[in-house]
Short mmCIF file of C-alpha atoms and ligand atoms in Angstrom, two decimals:
data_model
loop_
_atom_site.label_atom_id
_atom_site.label_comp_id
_atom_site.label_asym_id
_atom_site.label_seq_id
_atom_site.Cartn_x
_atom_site.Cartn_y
_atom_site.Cartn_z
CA UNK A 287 28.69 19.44 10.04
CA UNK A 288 27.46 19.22 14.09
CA UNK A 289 30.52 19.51 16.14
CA UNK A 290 29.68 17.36 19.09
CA UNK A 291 31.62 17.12 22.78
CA UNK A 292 30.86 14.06 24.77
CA UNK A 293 31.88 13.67 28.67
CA UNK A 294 32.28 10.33 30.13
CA UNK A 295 33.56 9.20 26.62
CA UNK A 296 36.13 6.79 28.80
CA UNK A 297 33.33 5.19 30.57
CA UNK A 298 31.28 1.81 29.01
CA UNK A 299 28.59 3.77 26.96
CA UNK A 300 31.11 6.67 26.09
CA UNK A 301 34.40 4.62 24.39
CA UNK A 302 31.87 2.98 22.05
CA UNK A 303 29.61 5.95 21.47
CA UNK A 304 32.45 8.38 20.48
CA UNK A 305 33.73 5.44 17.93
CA UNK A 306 29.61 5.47 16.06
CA UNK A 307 29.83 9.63 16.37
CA UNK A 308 33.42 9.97 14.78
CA UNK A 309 31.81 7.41 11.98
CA UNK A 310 28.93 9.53 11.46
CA UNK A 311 30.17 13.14 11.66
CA UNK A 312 34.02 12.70 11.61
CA UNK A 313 36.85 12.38 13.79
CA UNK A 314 37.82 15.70 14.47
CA UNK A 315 34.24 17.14 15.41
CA UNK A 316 33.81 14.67 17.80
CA UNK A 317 35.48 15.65 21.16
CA UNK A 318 35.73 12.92 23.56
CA UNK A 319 36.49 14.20 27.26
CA UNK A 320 36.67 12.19 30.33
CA UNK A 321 37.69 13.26 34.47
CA UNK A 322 41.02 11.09 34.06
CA UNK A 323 43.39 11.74 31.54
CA UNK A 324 42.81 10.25 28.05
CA UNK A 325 43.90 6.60 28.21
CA UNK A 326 47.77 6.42 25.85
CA UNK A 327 46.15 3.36 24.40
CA UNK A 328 43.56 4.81 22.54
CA UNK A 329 43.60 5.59 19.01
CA UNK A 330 44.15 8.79 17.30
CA UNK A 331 41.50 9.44 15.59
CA UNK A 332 40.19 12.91 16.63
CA UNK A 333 40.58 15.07 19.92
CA UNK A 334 40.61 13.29 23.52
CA UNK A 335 40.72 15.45 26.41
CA UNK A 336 40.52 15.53 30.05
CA UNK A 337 37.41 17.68 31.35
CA UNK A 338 35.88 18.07 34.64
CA UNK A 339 32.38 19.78 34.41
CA UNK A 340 32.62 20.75 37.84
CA UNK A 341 35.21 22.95 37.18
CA UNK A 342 32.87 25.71 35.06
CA UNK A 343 35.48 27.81 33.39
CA UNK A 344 37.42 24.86 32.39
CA UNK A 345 33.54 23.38 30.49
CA UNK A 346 33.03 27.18 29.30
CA UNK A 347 36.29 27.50 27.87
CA UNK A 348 36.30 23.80 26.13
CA UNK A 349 32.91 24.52 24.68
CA UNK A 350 34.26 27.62 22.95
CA UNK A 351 37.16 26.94 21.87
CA UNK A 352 36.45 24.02 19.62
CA UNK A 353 33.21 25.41 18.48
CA UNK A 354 30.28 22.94 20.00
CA UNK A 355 26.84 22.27 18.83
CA UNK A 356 25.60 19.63 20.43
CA UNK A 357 26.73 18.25 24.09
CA UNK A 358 26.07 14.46 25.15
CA UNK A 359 27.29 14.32 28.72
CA UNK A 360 27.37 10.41 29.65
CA UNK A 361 29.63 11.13 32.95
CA UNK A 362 28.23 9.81 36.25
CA UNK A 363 28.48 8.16 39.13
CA UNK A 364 25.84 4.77 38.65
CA UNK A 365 23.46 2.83 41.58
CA UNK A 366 26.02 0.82 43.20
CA UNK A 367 29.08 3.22 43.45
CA UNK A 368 26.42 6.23 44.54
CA UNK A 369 25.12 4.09 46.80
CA UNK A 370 28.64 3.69 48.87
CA UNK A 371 29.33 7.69 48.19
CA UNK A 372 25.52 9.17 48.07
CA UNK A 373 27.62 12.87 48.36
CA UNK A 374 29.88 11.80 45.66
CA UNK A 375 27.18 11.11 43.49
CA UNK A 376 25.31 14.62 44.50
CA UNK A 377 28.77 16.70 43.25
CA UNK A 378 28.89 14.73 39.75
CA UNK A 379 25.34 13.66 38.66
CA UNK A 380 23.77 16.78 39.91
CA UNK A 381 26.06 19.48 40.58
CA UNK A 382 27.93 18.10 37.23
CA UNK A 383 24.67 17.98 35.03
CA UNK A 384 23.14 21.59 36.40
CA UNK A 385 26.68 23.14 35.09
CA UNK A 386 26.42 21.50 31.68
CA UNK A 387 22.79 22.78 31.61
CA UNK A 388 23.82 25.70 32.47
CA UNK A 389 26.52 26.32 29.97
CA UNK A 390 24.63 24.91 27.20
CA UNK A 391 21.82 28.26 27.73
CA UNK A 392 24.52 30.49 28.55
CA UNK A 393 26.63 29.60 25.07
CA UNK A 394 23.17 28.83 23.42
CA UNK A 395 24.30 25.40 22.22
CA UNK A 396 22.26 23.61 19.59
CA UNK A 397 21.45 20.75 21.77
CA UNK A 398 22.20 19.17 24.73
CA UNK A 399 21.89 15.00 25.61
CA UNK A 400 22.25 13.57 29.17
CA UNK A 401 21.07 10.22 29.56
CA UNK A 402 18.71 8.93 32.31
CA UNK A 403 18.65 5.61 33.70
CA UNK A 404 15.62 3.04 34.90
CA UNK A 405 16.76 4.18 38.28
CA UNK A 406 14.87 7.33 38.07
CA UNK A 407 11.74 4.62 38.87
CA UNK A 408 11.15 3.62 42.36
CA UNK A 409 9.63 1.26 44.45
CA UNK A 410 5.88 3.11 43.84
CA UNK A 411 6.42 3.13 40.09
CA UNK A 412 4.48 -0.02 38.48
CA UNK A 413 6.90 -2.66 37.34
CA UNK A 414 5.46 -4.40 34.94
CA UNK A 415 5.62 -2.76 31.36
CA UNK A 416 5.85 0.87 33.20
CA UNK A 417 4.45 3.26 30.75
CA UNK A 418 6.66 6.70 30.05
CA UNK A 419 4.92 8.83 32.41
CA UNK A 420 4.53 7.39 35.67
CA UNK A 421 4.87 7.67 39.16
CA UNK A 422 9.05 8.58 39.80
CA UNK A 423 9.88 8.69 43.17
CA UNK A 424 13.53 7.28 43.36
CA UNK A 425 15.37 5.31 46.76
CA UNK A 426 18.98 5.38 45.24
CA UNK A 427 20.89 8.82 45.29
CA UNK A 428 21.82 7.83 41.70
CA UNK A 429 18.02 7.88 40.48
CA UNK A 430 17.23 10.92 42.58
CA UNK A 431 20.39 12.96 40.31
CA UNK A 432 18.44 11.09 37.05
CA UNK A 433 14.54 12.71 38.20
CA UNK A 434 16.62 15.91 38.81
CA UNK A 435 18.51 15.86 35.02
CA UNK A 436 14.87 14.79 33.92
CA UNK A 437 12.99 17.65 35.23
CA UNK A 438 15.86 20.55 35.45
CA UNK A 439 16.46 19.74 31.62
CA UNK A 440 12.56 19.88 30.21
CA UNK A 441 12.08 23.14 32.68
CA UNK A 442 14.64 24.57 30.48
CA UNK A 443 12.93 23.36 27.53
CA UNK A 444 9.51 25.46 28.70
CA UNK A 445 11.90 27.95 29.95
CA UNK A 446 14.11 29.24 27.61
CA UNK A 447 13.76 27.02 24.54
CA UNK A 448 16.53 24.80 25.25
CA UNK A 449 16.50 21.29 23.23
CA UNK A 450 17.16 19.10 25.95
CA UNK A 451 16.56 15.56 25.32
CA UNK A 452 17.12 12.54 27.34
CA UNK A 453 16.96 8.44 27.59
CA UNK A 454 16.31 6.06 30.12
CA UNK A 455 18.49 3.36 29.24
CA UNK A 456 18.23 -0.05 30.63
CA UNK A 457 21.15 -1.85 31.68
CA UNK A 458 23.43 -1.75 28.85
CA UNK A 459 25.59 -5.28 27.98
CA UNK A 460 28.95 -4.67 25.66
CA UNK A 461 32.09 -6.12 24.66
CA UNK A 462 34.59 -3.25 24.86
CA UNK A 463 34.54 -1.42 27.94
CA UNK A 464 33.14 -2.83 31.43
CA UNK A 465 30.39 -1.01 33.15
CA UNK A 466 31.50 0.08 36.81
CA UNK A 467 29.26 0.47 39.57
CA UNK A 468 26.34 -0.50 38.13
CA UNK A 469 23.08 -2.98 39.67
CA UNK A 470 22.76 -4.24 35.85
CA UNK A 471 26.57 -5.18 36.18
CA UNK A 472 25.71 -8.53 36.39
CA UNK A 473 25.25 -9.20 33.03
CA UNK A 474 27.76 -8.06 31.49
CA UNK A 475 30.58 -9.89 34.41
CA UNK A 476 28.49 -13.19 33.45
CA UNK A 477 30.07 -13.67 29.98
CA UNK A 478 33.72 -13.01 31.06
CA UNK A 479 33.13 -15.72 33.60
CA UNK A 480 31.31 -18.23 31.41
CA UNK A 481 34.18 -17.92 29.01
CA UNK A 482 36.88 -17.84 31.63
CA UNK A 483 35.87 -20.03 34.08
CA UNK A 484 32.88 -21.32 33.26
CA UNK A 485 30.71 -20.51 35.75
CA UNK A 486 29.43 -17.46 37.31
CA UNK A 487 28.29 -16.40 41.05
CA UNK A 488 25.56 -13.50 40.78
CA UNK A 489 24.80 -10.65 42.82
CA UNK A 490 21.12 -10.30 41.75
CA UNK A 491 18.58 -13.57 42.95
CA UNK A 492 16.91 -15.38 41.07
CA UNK A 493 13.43 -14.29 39.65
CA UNK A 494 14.94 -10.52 39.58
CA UNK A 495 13.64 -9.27 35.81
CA UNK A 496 15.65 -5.96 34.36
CA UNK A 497 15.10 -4.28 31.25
CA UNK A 498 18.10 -4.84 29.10
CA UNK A 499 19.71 -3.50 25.56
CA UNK A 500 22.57 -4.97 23.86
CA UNK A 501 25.04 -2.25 22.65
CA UNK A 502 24.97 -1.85 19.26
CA UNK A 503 20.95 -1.16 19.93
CA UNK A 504 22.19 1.21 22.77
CA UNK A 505 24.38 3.36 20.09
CA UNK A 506 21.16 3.55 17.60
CA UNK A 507 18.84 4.83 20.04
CA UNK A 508 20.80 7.72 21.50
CA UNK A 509 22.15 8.90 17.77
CA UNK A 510 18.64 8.20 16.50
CA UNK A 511 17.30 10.67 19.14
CA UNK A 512 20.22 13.36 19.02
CA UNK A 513 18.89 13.30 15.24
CA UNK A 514 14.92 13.66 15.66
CA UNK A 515 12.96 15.80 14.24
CA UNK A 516 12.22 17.83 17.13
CA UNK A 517 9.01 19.21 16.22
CA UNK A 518 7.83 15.34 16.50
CA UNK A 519 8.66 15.00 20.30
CA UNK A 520 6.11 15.41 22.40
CA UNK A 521 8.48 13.74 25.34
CA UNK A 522 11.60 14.71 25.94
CA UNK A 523 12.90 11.88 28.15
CA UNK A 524 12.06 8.35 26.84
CA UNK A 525 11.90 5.20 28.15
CA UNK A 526 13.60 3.00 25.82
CA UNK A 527 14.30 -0.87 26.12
CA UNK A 528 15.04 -4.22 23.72
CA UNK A 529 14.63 -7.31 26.10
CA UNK A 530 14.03 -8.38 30.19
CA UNK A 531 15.53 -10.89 31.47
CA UNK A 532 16.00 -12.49 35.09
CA UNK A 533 19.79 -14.01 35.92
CA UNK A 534 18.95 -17.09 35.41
CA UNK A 535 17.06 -16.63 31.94
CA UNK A 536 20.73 -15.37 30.39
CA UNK A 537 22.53 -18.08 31.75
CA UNK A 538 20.11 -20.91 29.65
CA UNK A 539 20.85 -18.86 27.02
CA UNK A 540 24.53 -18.70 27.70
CA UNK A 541 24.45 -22.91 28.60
CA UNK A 542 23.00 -23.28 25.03
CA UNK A 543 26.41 -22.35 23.76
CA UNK A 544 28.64 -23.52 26.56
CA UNK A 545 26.81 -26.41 27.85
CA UNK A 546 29.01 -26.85 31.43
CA UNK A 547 28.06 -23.58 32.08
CA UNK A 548 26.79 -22.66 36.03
CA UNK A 549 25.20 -19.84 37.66
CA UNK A 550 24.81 -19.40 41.35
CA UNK A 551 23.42 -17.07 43.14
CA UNK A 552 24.87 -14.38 46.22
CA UNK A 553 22.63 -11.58 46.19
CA UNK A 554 24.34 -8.70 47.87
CA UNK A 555 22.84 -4.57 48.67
CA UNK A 556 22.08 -4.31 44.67
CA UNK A 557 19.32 -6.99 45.33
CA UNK A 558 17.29 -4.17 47.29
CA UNK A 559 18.25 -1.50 44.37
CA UNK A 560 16.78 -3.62 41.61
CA UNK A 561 13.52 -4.36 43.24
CA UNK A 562 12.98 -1.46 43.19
CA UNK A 563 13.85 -0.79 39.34
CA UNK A 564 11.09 -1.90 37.02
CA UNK A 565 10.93 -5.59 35.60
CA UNK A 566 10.14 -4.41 31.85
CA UNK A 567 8.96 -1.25 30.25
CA UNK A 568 6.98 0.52 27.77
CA UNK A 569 8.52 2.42 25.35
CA UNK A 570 5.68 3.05 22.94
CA UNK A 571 6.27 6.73 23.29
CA UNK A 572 10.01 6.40 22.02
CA UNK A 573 8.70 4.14 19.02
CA UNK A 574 5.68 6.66 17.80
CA UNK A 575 8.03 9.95 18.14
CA UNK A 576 11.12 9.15 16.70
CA UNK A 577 10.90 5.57 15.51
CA UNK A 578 12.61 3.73 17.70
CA UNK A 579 13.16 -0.52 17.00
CA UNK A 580 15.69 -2.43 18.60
CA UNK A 581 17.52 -5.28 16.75
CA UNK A 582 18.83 -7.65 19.32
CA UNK A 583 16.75 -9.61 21.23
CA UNK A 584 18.44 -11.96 24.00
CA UNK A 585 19.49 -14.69 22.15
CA UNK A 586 20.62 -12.73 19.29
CA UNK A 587 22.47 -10.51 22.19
CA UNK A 588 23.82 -13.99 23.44
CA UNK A 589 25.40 -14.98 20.57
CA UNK A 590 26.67 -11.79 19.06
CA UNK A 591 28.52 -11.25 22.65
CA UNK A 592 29.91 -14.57 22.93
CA UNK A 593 31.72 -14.42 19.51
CA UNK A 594 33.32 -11.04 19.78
CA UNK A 595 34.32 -11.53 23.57
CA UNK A 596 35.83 -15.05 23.11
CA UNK A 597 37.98 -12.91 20.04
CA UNK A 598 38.82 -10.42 22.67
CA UNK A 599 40.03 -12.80 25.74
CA UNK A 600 41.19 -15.56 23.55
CA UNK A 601 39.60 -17.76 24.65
CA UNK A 602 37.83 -20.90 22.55
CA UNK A 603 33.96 -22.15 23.45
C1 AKB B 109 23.16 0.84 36.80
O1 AKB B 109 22.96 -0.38 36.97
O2 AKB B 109 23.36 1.62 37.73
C2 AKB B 109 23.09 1.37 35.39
C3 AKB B 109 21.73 1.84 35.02
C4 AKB B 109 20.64 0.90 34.84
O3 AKB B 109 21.53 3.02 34.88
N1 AKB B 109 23.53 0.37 34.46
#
């Protein structure tokens, strides 16, 4: 069995990616590290531990001791927060994701996974169905870390036969653990408020289309490419997406199960960060090398979302 060490496993994508690993390969080879210290809440059902990959000997020294394979490192700064901190975001998403690269060929690891984001497009990049490989030339300091994970990760690849593989993921809309800093934000913050309070103020205008993937769809793709046949990948980061929607396409769907539902609209400084993020994408490549299929489209996403958050908050629609 893999042994597997996952960094940011605190973070949105991380808490519920750690649960699907430990399902798959076991609780104690999955080690789930995060900057803070390990939440006292959370359950015990295999190693959490506090890690800072800018600290090298610390990573080195983790990565040995319980015995890694494969590395998934989800921690970093995202478009909003990097925006107010662009030097901030340097130090984690680059400085961070060149040491884990870097430890990974010095221990000779297995494999190493570090997402990307639809932020590594920019505002020269079509943004209509933008194909896999395509124009990239970023205007956020967080996309500009995601070209750099891109393109140091597949030199090392062609360099010294590292299996570095990567995913753009759209903006990602879950139940358990809020995003933080993110430009896709938006729609996750719209279904606390629909339930809470029943209507919803949002930062993005109008009009503004995103690529989008509900959760469970997120956990698929990124175990489904950790466990491709690697002699099948001709890419080795993939655009990957399930729906696009626009703020005010999510809250019809929303209003078809909570008919007072309202959305207004106060764009703020993530307005200028998503125009320049594509609308929808192509992820053909994804589909013909590893198989990828998503199973929740938006009103499926809707639904599913409304039931298990209304469980969580207590709250009746
Ligand atoms: C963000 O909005 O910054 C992230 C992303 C799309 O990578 N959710």
């Amino acid at each position: 069995m893999k042994r597997i060490l996952v960094t940011g496993s605190y973070g949105q994508i991380g808490t519920e990616l750690v649960g699907a690993l430990r399902k798959k390969y076991g609780g104690e080879n999955v080690v789930a590290t995060g900057r803070k210290k390990p939440p006292a809440i959370l359950k015990k059902d295999g190693p959490y531990l506090q890690l800072d990959v800018l600290d090298t000997n610390q990573l080195h020294a983790m990565l040995v001791d319980y015995d890694i394979d494969i590395m998934i490192h989800n921690a970093s700064l995202l478009s909003g927060t990097g925006e107010k901190d662009p030097q901030l975001a340097y130090r984690t998403n680059i400085e961070g994701s060149y040491n884990v690269l870097e430890a990974v060929r010095i221990l000779g690891l297995d494999q190493v996974m570090i997402p990307s984001s639809i932020a590594a497009f920019g505002p020269s990049t079509p943004r209509e169905n933008t194909p896999n490989d395509v124009i990239m030339r970023p205007t956020t300091a967080y996309g500009v870390s995601k070209v750099f994970i891109e393109l140091w990760g597949e030199y090392y690849v062609k360099r010294y036969g590292m299996d570095f593989r990567s995913l753009r993921y759209p903006g990602i809309i879950s139940s358990e653990t809020l995003p933080g800093g993110g430009t896709t934000d938006y729609a996750v913050e719209i279904f606390y408020e629909a339930l809470k309070n029943k209507r919803y103020t949002s930062f993005l205008d109008k009009g503004t289309y995103l690529p989008m993937m509900y959760m469970p769809d997120c956990l698929k793709c990124t175990i489904d490419l950790i466990e491709a046949d690697v002699g099948r990948l001709k890419h080795r980061s993939f655009n990957i997406t399930a729906m696009s929607f626009a703020p005010e396409e999510i809250a019809a769907e929303i209003k078809k199960h909570i008919p007072e539902f309202e959305i207004s609209y106060e764009p703020d400084f993530r307005q200028q960060i998503a125009e320049t993020w594509p609308a929808s994408l192509d992820d053909s490549a994804a589909r013909q090398e590893w198989g990828w299929k998503p199973d929740y489209d938006l009103a499926a996403m809707t639904k599913d979302m409304l039931e298990k958050l209304s469980k969580k908050l207590g709250v009746d629609y």
